[in-house]
Amino acid sequence: MSLPRALLAVAALAAGSAGVAAAPPDQDWPYYGGDPGGMKYSPLADIDVGNVAGLRLAWRWETGEQPLAAYGTAPGVFEATPVVEHGVMYLSTPYNRVVALDAASGRELWAYDPQAYRDGQVPNGTGFVHRGVALWHDRRSGALRVLLNSRYRLIELDARSGRPVTGFGDGGAVNLLDGLQWPVNPKHYTNTSPPVVYRDLVIVGNGVADKLIYRRDPPGDVRAYDARTGRLVWSFHTVPRDGEYGADSWGDGANHHTGHTNVWAPMTLDARRGLLYLPVSTPSNDYYGGNRPGANLFADSLVCLDAATGIRRWHYQLVHHGLWDYDMPAPPSLVRIVRHGRAVDAVVQLTKQGYVFVFDRVSGQPLYPIEEHAVPASDVPGEHAWPTQPVPAGLPALVPQGVSIEDATDLTPALHEEAVAVLERLRLGPLFTPPSVQGTLMRPGVLGGADWGGGAFDPRTGVLYVKVNNDPALVYPDFTDAEGRAPEVGPNDAGDVSLFLRHRIPVLKPPYAYVDALDLGSGRMRWQVPFGDNEAVRRHAALKDASLPPRLGAVGTAGLIVTGGGLVFVGGGDAAFHALDQRTGADVWSYATGGLKTTGTPMTYRVAGRQYVVIAVGGPGSGAALLAFAL
Amino acid sequence: MRASPNAAPWLGAALAVAAVAAHGQAPPALPQGEGRELVERACSQCHSLETVLRSRLSRRQWEARIDEMIAKGAQLSDDDIDVAAAYLAAHFGPPAP
């Protein structure tokens, strides 16, 4: 028993003897996703459907981060989900600082600044963002450590002081560029998702800017380091090298020079079995694969590794020869479901394309059959789109897929006419219509469907909750040649078609986002509700006389949580934080965030007898804050 | 490593200005002209200005990009859009035929 819990137990005994009700025990949120498998579920039920109306702001902590003109940097969106252990909250900020707060009051205990801004603005389109840290218990010393992956460094901090642990790597940090297959520009290598800790290993993927298109963009290798020393223990090549399984899925020797194919989204862990789950992204470049013929393993795949060795246990490619930036974006959710009367430990991969894939997490066998469906061919010179793509049978898509003229917005007759004119200039079609010189309007777009917020699973009911976007993207092929001579901003930027009428009104019909409740046992959608609003559209002069739906939908990539109190807490890019009744999707509480968008996936914990629900809001730029709510 | 001392409060721009000379990281500069500050402010919220410097787009293309960025959170009024698009097309337009 930990010391604070032991003290609570003593306090409870004392209170009991005096006839006073004991405070309920603390409940931590010690992992980014609540547990190593990322269910994003808390059994806490102090806040429930009956009393949630009384939820109030308990404290607010501001990052205080500002644009730094000297470096040309600005803090991006505040996307962190904190972890809480023993009454202390640990989080990362947009500028990659690590901060420890008193979880009951929000009082800052310490802050560590890796000065990530000294390398200038990050190349990611997201700007400076970071989503969380991981904790490691050194069983030899009894010390608690905090792991941060900041750009190209993996940094270990002492949890009590916030100081780097000097025995780790070089003075507390490991250079993640060391040992990669080819030299990498440090500015091109990033990290946004927290590391995973398995026993005494710290495991990291990496992020890459989508716009970087070089012959040798940063490789997506996933690496494990000794948490005590920083020594590299294993490396998994997401683009297999010659002689490795999958190398023959890269034609023309493309595995010799193709980068990306990285794991930027959070990984998850079956700690008992020692199995690690990797959501792998699209290869370079996102929209043209003429220089990498073949299926391109392990791109756009769910990969299961032995966490101790990095040896592949199984994989399933969920987009062949990716041409849509349909990275596997979401942390694979490790859940236990009942399927055909049998309880199965499963892994769920949510996708940008809107499909849900469910596997036996040990064997890799699909629990809902996966069919290969024929998809449109490409007419781009040199491109050979894969003729089929995987589709799960028996599970509904989370969002509408594909685009036709009938999808043109109809908020007013005039806008409808303008929208039709836009759509008529573009190539429309079903899901997986390839990018085209004309410009292909794809839906879901590059923000999903699902995205990095992933799903939240209630183990009592077997229902998975997902915040999803109904948002298209316009894509053109990037004709980067195999020598990587294309500029960082390629022909993808050549389009002169705006997907926004009068600058701000989406060309397709609302709603622009939903929250879905999917029963993973039966495959039935329990409910789907439009989620959030779009104030810029609602207040637009072109719509002042229009009759608008109560919720236009808020596009956003952050996720949600579900609690024992029967509530789904979700911000998801709206300018308000919401609690939904998990049975119906009804909005039972909301808190307007003062014009700031909700930008993080929430979390919850109990400390000193009080349940808190926390969410990050704000950014890019100044004004980012962490909001904590309690009864 | 270049880690800062522990528990340092957020020192803001002053610290950064002092450090930048030593580290030699100068942000890219945009050419002078009406709209420069607006573009610097709005675009560098999320991405490096190198993205702008390497682009060569027509005014309509810039407007389409700006609309896309507004949907992603860029803070520009309708008047700002005109100023920014004019500036970008003037300084980062397509090469002359």
XYZ file of C-alpha atoms in Angstrom:
728
model
C 0.000 0.000 0.000
C 1.318 3.410 -0.860
C 1.994 5.860 1.909
C -0.889 8.259 1.220
C -3.291 5.361 0.966
C -1.948 3.912 4.180
C -2.486 7.247 5.866
C -5.997 7.405 4.500
C -6.652 3.945 5.867
C -5.433 5.006 9.292
C -7.550 8.126 9.068
C -10.528 6.043 8.087
C -10.081 3.782 11.096
C -9.802 6.766 13.401
C -12.865 8.379 11.897
C -14.780 5.159 12.167
C -14.020 4.817 15.840
C -15.302 8.321 16.392
C -18.507 7.605 14.519
C -17.620 9.952 11.623
C -18.011 8.872 7.996
C -14.634 8.052 6.430
C -13.445 9.794 3.287
C -13.475 7.448 0.327
C -10.039 6.372 -0.860
C -8.053 8.197 -3.463
C -8.473 7.023 -7.043
C -5.542 7.715 -9.347
C -5.374 8.211 -13.099
C -1.818 6.937 -13.422
C -1.712 6.387 -17.176
C -2.476 8.636 -20.109
C -5.481 6.507 -21.057
C -6.485 5.733 -17.462
C -4.979 2.251 -17.610
C -2.115 0.858 -19.748
C -4.643 -0.445 -22.272
C -6.268 2.963 -22.696
C -9.899 2.204 -21.824
C -10.367 5.778 -20.619
C -12.765 4.463 -18.007
C -12.918 5.380 -14.337
C -15.114 3.509 -11.842
C -15.624 6.741 -9.913
C -19.301 7.448 -9.389
C -19.299 10.368 -6.961
C -20.394 12.516 -9.876
C -23.360 10.891 -11.581
C -26.297 11.652 -13.821
C -28.358 12.741 -10.814
C -25.950 15.307 -9.398
C -23.817 16.376 -12.341
C -25.826 19.586 -12.616
C -23.965 20.717 -9.515
C -20.534 20.344 -11.094
C -18.525 23.541 -10.696
C -15.076 24.822 -11.584
C -12.858 23.883 -8.628
C -9.550 25.275 -9.875
C -7.867 26.578 -12.971
C -4.198 26.420 -13.885
C -2.769 28.406 -16.781
C 0.295 27.410 -18.772
C 1.348 31.038 -19.086
C 3.181 30.184 -22.272
C 3.549 32.875 -24.894
C 4.874 33.304 -28.415
C 8.634 33.830 -28.387
C 9.559 36.237 -31.130
C 13.255 35.531 -30.759
C 12.749 31.952 -31.843
C 9.750 32.472 -34.086
C 7.828 30.041 -31.938
C 4.338 29.996 -30.541
C 2.714 27.510 -28.208
C 0.240 25.349 -30.043
C -2.980 23.821 -28.865
C -2.986 22.566 -25.261
C -3.771 18.885 -25.827
C -2.459 17.276 -22.677
C -4.192 14.687 -20.562
C -2.539 14.706 -17.126
C -1.758 11.678 -15.010
C -2.384 11.654 -11.270
C -0.685 9.512 -8.679
C -0.629 9.929 -4.901
C -2.327 13.285 -5.061
C 0.114 14.811 -7.541
C -0.742 15.637 -11.136
C 1.908 15.504 -13.877
C 1.347 16.965 -17.309
C 3.130 18.303 -20.370
C 2.466 21.690 -21.934
C 2.494 22.850 -25.556
C 6.131 23.948 -25.204
C 6.913 20.471 -23.823
C 7.400 21.647 -20.272
C 6.556 19.145 -17.545
C 4.582 20.510 -14.619
C 3.604 18.928 -11.302
C 0.490 20.237 -9.592
C -1.233 19.513 -6.324
C -4.189 17.547 -7.683
C -6.597 18.941 -5.073
C -5.806 22.607 -5.516
C -3.971 23.028 -8.813
C -1.060 24.624 -6.971
C 2.152 24.315 -8.957
C 4.765 22.177 -7.224
C 7.499 22.306 -9.848
C 8.042 22.830 -13.540
C 10.742 21.588 -15.862
C 11.475 23.359 -19.124
C 13.359 21.382 -21.814
C 13.597 24.582 -23.846
C 12.252 22.805 -26.875
C 11.609 26.195 -28.475
C 15.346 26.718 -28.858
C 15.201 24.575 -31.977
C 12.610 26.888 -33.474
C 9.051 26.214 -34.471
C 8.247 22.547 -34.933
C 7.475 21.474 -38.489
C 4.187 19.804 -37.577
C 1.073 21.439 -38.887
C -0.195 21.214 -35.341
C 2.565 23.455 -34.037
C 3.932 22.898 -30.540
C 1.672 20.317 -28.970
C 2.275 17.584 -26.449
C -0.270 15.199 -25.018
C 1.183 13.680 -21.904
C 3.876 12.012 -19.851
C 4.447 8.541 -18.427
C 5.425 7.419 -14.936
C 8.009 4.784 -14.059
C 8.498 3.245 -10.640
C 12.107 2.328 -10.019
C 11.609 -0.763 -7.912
C 15.221 -0.755 -6.796
C 15.332 2.746 -5.413
C 11.632 3.205 -4.791
C 11.767 6.462 -6.730
C 9.046 7.657 -9.056
C 10.214 9.028 -12.401
C 8.469 11.093 -15.075
C 9.234 10.389 -18.739
C 8.938 13.082 -21.378
C 9.656 12.714 -25.090
C 10.395 16.215 -26.306
C 11.129 16.535 -30.018
C 14.260 14.363 -30.462
C 15.024 13.798 -26.780
C 13.725 11.347 -24.207
C 14.064 12.950 -20.799
C 13.699 11.384 -17.370
C 12.803 13.498 -14.362
C 12.601 12.831 -10.672
C 8.935 13.097 -9.728
C 9.586 14.776 -6.396
C 11.926 17.510 -7.569
C 11.385 17.767 -11.314
C 15.133 17.527 -11.857
C 16.617 15.378 -14.641
C 17.815 11.979 -13.470
C 21.491 12.229 -14.295
C 22.058 8.495 -14.599
C 19.642 8.302 -17.509
C 21.280 8.800 -20.891
C 23.498 11.856 -21.079
C 22.719 13.877 -18.000
C 19.081 12.836 -17.967
C 18.283 12.668 -21.674
C 18.660 10.299 -24.607
C 19.121 11.603 -28.132
C 16.447 9.777 -30.120
C 18.245 10.447 -33.389
C 21.075 8.141 -32.389
C 20.809 4.755 -34.030
C 18.351 5.675 -36.738
C 18.943 4.158 -40.154
C 20.028 7.434 -41.712
C 20.897 10.932 -40.490
C 17.877 13.017 -39.585
C 17.527 16.766 -39.291
C 16.669 17.269 -35.601
C 14.063 19.833 -36.560
C 12.189 17.211 -38.558
C 11.766 14.793 -35.663
C 9.033 15.370 -33.146
C 7.030 13.706 -30.411
C 3.524 14.435 -29.258
C 2.168 11.280 -27.592
C 3.430 10.011 -24.238
C 5.909 7.150 -23.923
C 4.809 3.717 -22.769
C 6.469 2.112 -19.757
C 6.705 -1.668 -19.551
C 8.550 -2.982 -16.519
C 11.925 -1.206 -16.768
C 11.578 -0.195 -20.401
C 10.500 3.137 -21.834
C 9.062 2.786 -25.330
C 8.665 5.649 -27.796
C 7.502 6.258 -31.326
C 7.802 9.637 -33.005
C 6.037 12.320 -34.960
C 6.865 13.714 -38.376
C 5.565 16.739 -40.191
C 3.261 15.661 -42.970
C 4.621 18.327 -45.247
C 8.187 17.075 -45.112
C 8.843 15.101 -48.243
C 12.432 14.069 -48.641
C 14.050 11.007 -50.039
C 14.862 10.051 -46.478
C 12.265 11.548 -44.196
C 12.685 10.519 -40.573
C 12.176 6.775 -40.112
C 9.319 5.634 -37.891
C 11.245 3.085 -35.843
C 9.737 2.339 -32.437
C 12.433 2.003 -29.778
C 12.672 0.743 -26.211
C 15.196 2.134 -23.740
C 16.327 0.955 -20.356
C 14.486 3.235 -17.944
C 17.410 3.197 -15.557
C 20.280 3.938 -17.934
C 18.782 5.115 -21.208
C 20.463 2.282 -23.109
C 18.711 1.270 -26.327
C 17.223 -2.206 -25.786
C 15.303 -2.880 -28.975
C 14.136 -1.248 -32.165
C 11.217 -2.224 -34.380
C 11.473 -1.150 -38.002
C 8.065 0.031 -39.142
C 9.501 -0.037 -42.666
C 11.148 -3.460 -42.761
C 14.719 -3.649 -43.941
C 15.840 -6.138 -46.559
C 15.435 -9.676 -45.268
C 12.859 -8.693 -42.661
C 9.217 -9.717 -42.838
C 7.305 -7.365 -45.112
C 10.297 -5.964 -47.001
C 8.895 -7.432 -50.210
C 5.800 -5.239 -49.839
C 7.958 -2.290 -50.965
C 8.646 -2.285 -54.693
C 11.598 -0.600 -56.380
C 13.609 -0.755 -53.169
C 11.394 1.890 -51.640
C 12.101 0.558 -48.148
C 15.639 1.889 -48.589
C 14.551 5.504 -48.574
C 10.962 5.843 -47.356
C 10.392 7.624 -44.091
C 7.392 8.438 -41.937
C 5.423 5.199 -41.390
C 5.733 6.323 -37.810
C 3.781 5.817 -34.623
C 2.749 9.288 -33.596
C -0.484 8.249 -31.910
C -0.427 6.799 -28.399
C 0.557 3.152 -28.049
C -1.122 0.871 -25.539
C 0.056 -2.078 -23.479
C -1.298 -5.367 -22.190
C 0.966 -5.283 -19.168
C 0.033 -8.764 -17.933
C 0.862 -10.445 -21.219
C 3.661 -8.094 -22.186
C 2.058 -7.135 -25.484
C 2.482 -3.700 -27.037
C 0.097 -2.274 -29.650
C 1.308 0.172 -32.302
C -0.993 2.306 -34.456
C 1.257 2.929 -37.472
C 0.853 5.834 -39.884
C 1.060 6.435 -43.643
C 4.463 6.466 -45.413
C 6.010 9.434 -47.223
C 4.340 11.016 -48.938
C 0.773 11.129 -47.837
C -0.956 11.414 -51.207
C 1.293 9.854 -53.812
C 2.752 6.360 -53.730
C 4.207 6.072 -57.207
C 7.677 5.784 -55.713
C 6.700 3.067 -53.264
C 4.742 0.448 -55.197
C 3.199 -2.333 -53.141
C 1.114 -2.718 -50.005
C 3.812 -1.013 -47.875
C 3.875 -2.930 -44.608
C 3.663 -1.946 -41.749
C 2.209 1.358 -42.835
C -1.387 2.035 -41.803
C -1.359 -1.133 -39.733
C -2.101 -2.256 -36.221
C 1.027 -4.056 -35.035
C 1.365 -6.151 -31.883
C 4.877 -6.558 -30.466
C 6.375 -8.482 -27.614
C 7.039 -5.541 -25.316
C 10.166 -7.073 -23.811
C 11.914 -7.789 -27.104
C 10.222 -5.748 -29.827
C 9.577 -8.921 -31.797
C 6.429 -8.785 -33.926
C 3.651 -11.053 -32.705
C 1.049 -10.162 -35.317
C -0.127 -7.313 -37.485
C -3.069 -6.342 -39.669
C -2.823 -3.708 -42.371
C -5.980 -1.583 -42.366
C -5.170 0.586 -45.412
C -3.114 -0.877 -48.240
C -0.690 1.401 -50.071
C -1.910 4.476 -48.252
C -2.823 7.510 -50.341
C -5.125 9.415 -47.983
C -3.116 10.215 -44.845
C -5.342 7.661 -43.131
C -2.807 7.022 -40.379
C -3.896 4.729 -37.608
C -4.606 7.726 -35.392
C -6.066 6.365 -32.189
C -4.554 4.484 -29.289
C -5.610 0.842 -29.728
C -8.167 0.275 -26.960
C -7.597 -2.917 -24.965
C -10.991 -4.138 -23.850
C -12.824 -7.286 -22.803
C -16.010 -7.962 -24.732
C -18.535 -10.760 -24.968
C -18.874 -11.962 -28.542
C -21.155 -14.870 -29.446
C -21.443 -15.677 -25.753
C -17.696 -15.850 -25.202
C -15.611 -13.323 -23.300
C -12.621 -12.206 -25.350
C -9.716 -9.928 -24.552
C -9.808 -7.691 -27.575
C -8.007 -4.759 -29.120
C -9.997 -2.105 -30.969
C -8.452 0.074 -33.642
C -10.453 3.180 -34.479
C -9.575 4.735 -37.808
C -9.672 8.021 -39.636
C -11.663 6.370 -42.425
C -14.422 5.718 -39.889
C -14.209 1.946 -39.617
C -13.792 0.079 -36.354
C -11.615 -3.023 -36.381
C -11.771 -5.476 -33.480
C -9.258 -8.283 -32.942
C -8.501 -10.979 -30.439
C -5.638 -9.121 -28.865
C -3.480 -12.229 -28.449
C -3.996 -14.079 -31.718
C -4.747 -11.102 -33.945
C -7.804 -12.838 -35.374
C -10.561 -10.386 -36.359
C -13.601 -10.680 -34.102
C -15.692 -9.076 -36.823
C -14.726 -10.507 -40.208
C -12.687 -8.196 -42.392
C -13.564 -8.221 -46.071
C -11.529 -6.841 -48.950
C -13.741 -4.510 -50.994
C -12.865 -3.287 -54.471
C -12.106 0.463 -54.557
C -11.593 2.987 -57.382
C -8.365 2.924 -59.371
C -6.030 5.885 -59.688
C -5.520 7.777 -62.935
C -2.501 9.649 -61.623
C 0.580 8.939 -63.743
C 2.828 6.424 -62.048
C 0.368 5.610 -59.297
C -0.948 2.110 -58.688
C -3.607 2.333 -56.019
C -4.268 -0.946 -54.271
C -7.369 -2.565 -55.829
C -9.050 -3.478 -52.539
C -9.280 -2.130 -49.008
C -10.297 -3.735 -45.694
C -13.871 -3.293 -44.470
C -15.215 -4.792 -41.235
C -18.413 -6.791 -41.638
C -21.080 -6.406 -38.988
C -19.862 -3.119 -37.553
C -21.300 0.204 -38.730
C -19.011 3.013 -39.842
C -18.707 5.751 -37.245
C -19.355 8.564 -39.735
C -20.632 9.139 -43.280
C -18.093 8.038 -45.891
C -17.533 9.268 -49.425
C -18.996 12.379 -51.074
C -21.696 13.028 -53.654
C -23.432 16.161 -54.900
C -26.299 15.388 -52.505
C -23.955 16.176 -49.619
C -23.688 19.864 -50.605
C -24.685 22.091 -47.732
C -28.322 23.172 -47.773
C -28.310 25.705 -44.966
C -29.742 28.222 -47.455
C -30.654 27.912 -51.139
C -27.915 30.369 -52.103
C -25.270 28.513 -50.165
C -26.469 25.246 -51.629
C -25.980 26.633 -55.105
C -22.462 27.787 -54.234
C -21.647 24.434 -52.664
C -22.806 22.505 -55.710
C -20.617 24.716 -57.885
C -17.612 23.887 -55.693
C -18.319 20.163 -55.678
C -18.746 20.093 -59.446
C -15.133 21.205 -59.805
C -13.854 18.279 -57.772
C -13.657 14.532 -58.034
C -16.248 12.958 -55.789
C -16.788 9.323 -55.020
C -16.884 6.596 -52.412
C -14.413 6.078 -49.613
C -10.903 5.387 -50.914
C -11.338 7.389 -54.125
C -7.663 8.168 -54.812
C -6.192 11.662 -54.928
C -6.412 13.186 -58.406
C -4.935 16.069 -60.332
C -8.439 17.511 -60.461
C -8.602 17.376 -56.671
C -10.409 14.626 -54.795
C -12.803 15.497 -52.038
C -12.448 12.708 -49.516
C -14.615 12.047 -46.488
C -13.695 11.425 -43.773
C -10.834 13.844 -44.155
C -7.408 13.812 -42.605
C -8.834 14.618 -39.166
C -11.050 11.534 -39.285
C -13.453 9.943 -38.454
C -11.698 9.061 -35.303
C -8.421 10.696 -34.372
C -5.913 10.698 -31.533
C -8.575 11.110 -28.876
C -9.619 7.529 -29.541
C -12.432 5.805 -27.711
C -13.625 5.294 -24.144
C -14.878 1.862 -23.156
C -17.230 0.950 -20.328
C -16.272 -2.568 -19.218
C -19.631 -2.998 -17.459
C -21.658 -2.628 -20.634
C -19.256 -3.350 -23.483
C -20.037 -0.017 -25.119
C -17.324 2.087 -26.755
C -17.840 5.847 -26.970
C -16.108 7.830 -29.706
C -15.988 11.505 -30.651
C -15.780 11.635 -34.450
C -15.540 14.314 -37.117
C -17.699 14.575 -40.222
C -15.248 16.716 -42.113
C -13.907 16.310 -45.659
C -10.466 17.026 -47.053
C -9.361 18.052 -50.510
C -6.335 16.115 -51.724
C -4.065 16.248 -54.727
C -1.177 13.919 -55.463
C 2.220 15.137 -54.375
C 4.428 14.193 -57.295
C 7.542 13.874 -55.225
C 10.096 11.873 -57.114
C 12.207 9.129 -55.607
C 15.112 11.537 -55.231
C 13.081 13.706 -52.931
C 13.541 16.822 -54.989
C 10.116 18.205 -54.271
C 9.918 21.204 -51.982
C 8.518 20.793 -48.524
C 5.293 22.285 -49.743
C 4.420 20.350 -52.828
C 1.741 20.462 -55.476
C -0.775 19.539 -52.816
C -0.995 23.240 -52.195
C -1.782 24.003 -55.820
C -5.552 23.832 -55.459
C -7.514 27.049 -55.577
C -10.746 25.518 -54.348
C -11.875 26.472 -50.870
C -13.973 23.999 -48.922
C -15.472 26.920 -47.025
C -18.165 29.133 -48.478
C -17.808 32.805 -47.601
C -14.541 31.780 -45.867
C -16.171 29.909 -42.974
C -19.181 27.779 -43.928
C -18.272 24.154 -44.679
C -19.213 23.042 -48.161
C -20.901 19.864 -46.893
C -23.991 19.556 -44.738
C -23.796 19.580 -40.962
C -23.461 18.098 -38.438
C -19.716 18.376 -38.530
C -19.156 16.004 -35.604
C -20.838 13.292 -33.569
C -20.420 11.258 -30.449
C -21.137 7.597 -31.114
C -21.940 4.789 -28.690
C -21.059 1.445 -30.249
C -21.901 -1.866 -28.586
C -18.829 -3.958 -29.296
C -20.564 -7.183 -28.324
C -23.455 -6.923 -30.762
C -21.984 -4.531 -33.269
C -24.992 -2.225 -32.923
C -24.801 1.526 -32.663
C -26.585 2.295 -29.390
C -26.838 5.972 -30.230
C -25.246 8.677 -32.324
C -25.712 12.357 -31.470
C -24.461 15.513 -33.168
C -21.841 16.996 -30.893
C -20.790 20.569 -30.237
C -21.346 23.711 -32.210
C -19.602 26.005 -34.678
C -20.028 29.598 -33.595
C -18.350 31.009 -36.693
C -20.998 29.352 -38.828
C -23.895 30.057 -36.490
C -23.106 33.772 -36.397
C -22.260 34.114 -40.059
C -24.044 36.952 -41.833
C -25.048 34.614 -44.649
C -27.073 32.572 -42.166
C -28.794 35.280 -40.167
C -32.228 34.274 -41.448
C -31.556 30.561 -41.691
C -33.067 27.930 -39.443
C -30.083 26.092 -38.062
C -29.978 22.784 -36.203
C -29.381 23.042 -32.446
C -25.930 21.517 -32.816
C -23.901 22.184 -35.946
C -21.067 20.014 -34.704
C -17.542 20.847 -33.538
C -14.591 19.426 -35.444
C -11.870 18.410 -33.048
C -9.462 15.583 -32.502
C -9.526 15.179 -28.706
C -11.340 12.294 -27.091
C -13.579 11.477 -24.165
C -13.887 9.383 -21.010
C -16.658 7.333 -19.429
C -17.199 6.958 -15.697
C -18.908 4.718 -13.184
C -21.332 7.549 -12.635
C -22.903 6.832 -16.012
C -21.385 9.887 -17.657
C -19.393 10.516 -20.796
C -17.211 13.620 -20.401
C -16.226 15.201 -23.695
C -14.906 18.491 -25.031
C -13.829 17.418 -28.484
C -13.065 20.842 -29.906
C -16.255 22.548 -28.788
C -16.108 25.829 -26.861
C -17.774 24.041 -23.952
C -17.109 20.972 -21.844
C -19.995 18.502 -21.732
C -21.285 15.545 -19.763
C -23.508 13.148 -21.682
C -25.779 10.493 -20.212
C -24.051 7.315 -21.326
C -27.388 5.560 -21.860
C -28.849 8.059 -24.309
C -26.248 10.634 -25.333
C -28.397 13.373 -23.787
C -26.394 16.438 -22.797
C -26.883 16.623 -19.015
C -24.283 19.275 -18.137
C -22.078 21.729 -19.934
C -19.638 24.464 -19.067
C -18.878 27.248 -21.518
C -15.126 27.729 -21.664
C -15.132 31.435 -22.378
C -14.467 31.193 -26.076
C -11.557 28.791 -25.630
C -11.859 25.494 -27.429
C -11.669 22.312 -25.436
C -8.506 20.748 -26.699
C -7.548 17.831 -24.482
C -9.011 14.447 -23.707
C -10.400 14.730 -20.168
C -9.500 12.591 -17.155
C -10.847 12.087 -13.645
C -9.566 11.122 -10.213
C -10.442 11.355 -6.549
C -8.197 12.926 -3.982
C -8.992 13.829 -0.373
C -12.459 12.405 -0.805
C -13.460 14.540 -3.784
C -13.811 13.517 -7.435
C -12.381 15.907 -9.999
C -12.811 15.984 -13.758
C -10.088 17.812 -15.667
C -9.747 19.051 -19.230
C -7.236 21.183 -21.133
C -8.509 24.177 -23.092
C -7.044 26.836 -25.319
C -4.328 27.519 -27.820
C -2.778 28.005 -30.192
C -1.047 31.021 -28.741
C -1.552 32.289 -25.236
C -4.441 31.586 -22.889
C -4.168 27.824 -22.503
C -5.435 26.449 -19.211
C -6.292 23.318 -17.325
C -9.769 23.316 -15.812
C -10.693 21.086 -12.860
C -14.330 20.512 -11.935
C -15.849 19.051 -8.784
C -19.157 18.978 -6.912
C 21.903 17.944 -22.698
C 20.711 21.511 -22.644
C 18.155 21.068 -19.941
C 17.299 24.104 -17.924
C 17.637 24.165 -14.158
C 14.797 22.599 -12.314
C 11.792 24.477 -11.059
C 12.610 27.559 -13.070
C 9.545 29.736 -13.391
C 8.355 30.585 -16.852
C 10.623 33.479 -17.694
C 9.085 34.378 -20.996
C 10.584 36.280 -23.827
C 13.424 37.821 -21.866
C 15.032 34.473 -21.274
C 14.423 33.466 -24.839
C 16.009 36.592 -26.259
C 19.040 36.080 -24.083
C 19.361 32.481 -25.147
C 18.784 32.858 -28.836
C 22.067 34.526 -29.549
C 23.940 31.666 -27.975
C 21.970 29.026 -29.751
C 21.953 30.673 -33.161
C 18.353 29.963 -34.080
C 16.896 32.891 -35.955
C 13.313 32.661 -37.126
C 12.745 33.151 -40.864
C 11.951 36.694 -41.920
C 9.123 37.758 -44.191
C 9.549 40.668 -46.609
C 8.256 44.085 -45.655
C 4.805 45.111 -46.766
C 1.276 45.708 -45.592
C 0.055 42.505 -43.980
C 3.439 41.202 -42.916
C 2.786 41.406 -39.183
C -0.658 39.923 -39.647
C 0.716 36.955 -41.563
C 3.507 36.459 -39.048
C 1.071 36.485 -36.160
C -1.635 34.332 -37.689
C 0.501 31.739 -39.472
C 3.199 31.176 -36.897
C 0.647 30.210 -34.289
C 0.896 26.660 -35.530
C 3.596 26.224 -38.128
C 6.945 27.604 -39.129
C 6.992 30.533 -41.519
C 9.197 28.396 -43.727
C 5.960 26.920 -44.983
C 5.026 30.351 -46.293
C 8.487 31.136 -47.612
C 8.548 28.001 -49.757
C 5.113 28.443 -51.288
C 4.306 30.125 -54.576
C 0.558 30.470 -54.942
C -1.971 32.693 -56.655
C -4.291 34.911 -54.671
C -7.146 32.436 -55.033
C -4.898 29.640 -53.917
C -3.791 31.656 -50.886
C -7.406 32.425 -50.021
C -8.234 28.736 -50.143
C -5.303 27.965 -47.846
C -6.325 30.758 -45.460
C -9.886 29.442 -45.279
C -8.485 26.038 -44.419
C -6.292 27.493 -41.710
C -9.195 29.459 -40.221
C -11.094 26.207 -39.877
C -8.085 24.863 -38.006
C -8.071 27.795 -35.622
C -6.225 30.664 -37.300
C -7.544 33.970 -35.995
C -8.405 36.228 -38.948
C -11.347 38.501 -39.616
C -12.790 38.828 -43.113
C -10.824 42.066 -43.540
C -7.695 40.288 -42.376
C -8.218 37.622 -45.023
C -8.105 40.225 -47.778
C -4.973 41.843 -46.378
C -3.194 38.545 -45.826
C -4.104 37.103 -49.220
C -2.981 40.280 -50.995
C 0.327 40.297 -49.127
C 0.981 36.611 -49.733
C 0.099 36.762 -53.419
C 2.297 39.830 -53.879
C 5.353 38.338 -52.197
C 4.792 34.618 -52.649
C 2.923 34.463 -55.919
C 3.520 32.089 -58.817
C 6.770 32.604 -60.712
C 6.465 34.805 -63.751
C 5.887 32.780 -66.933
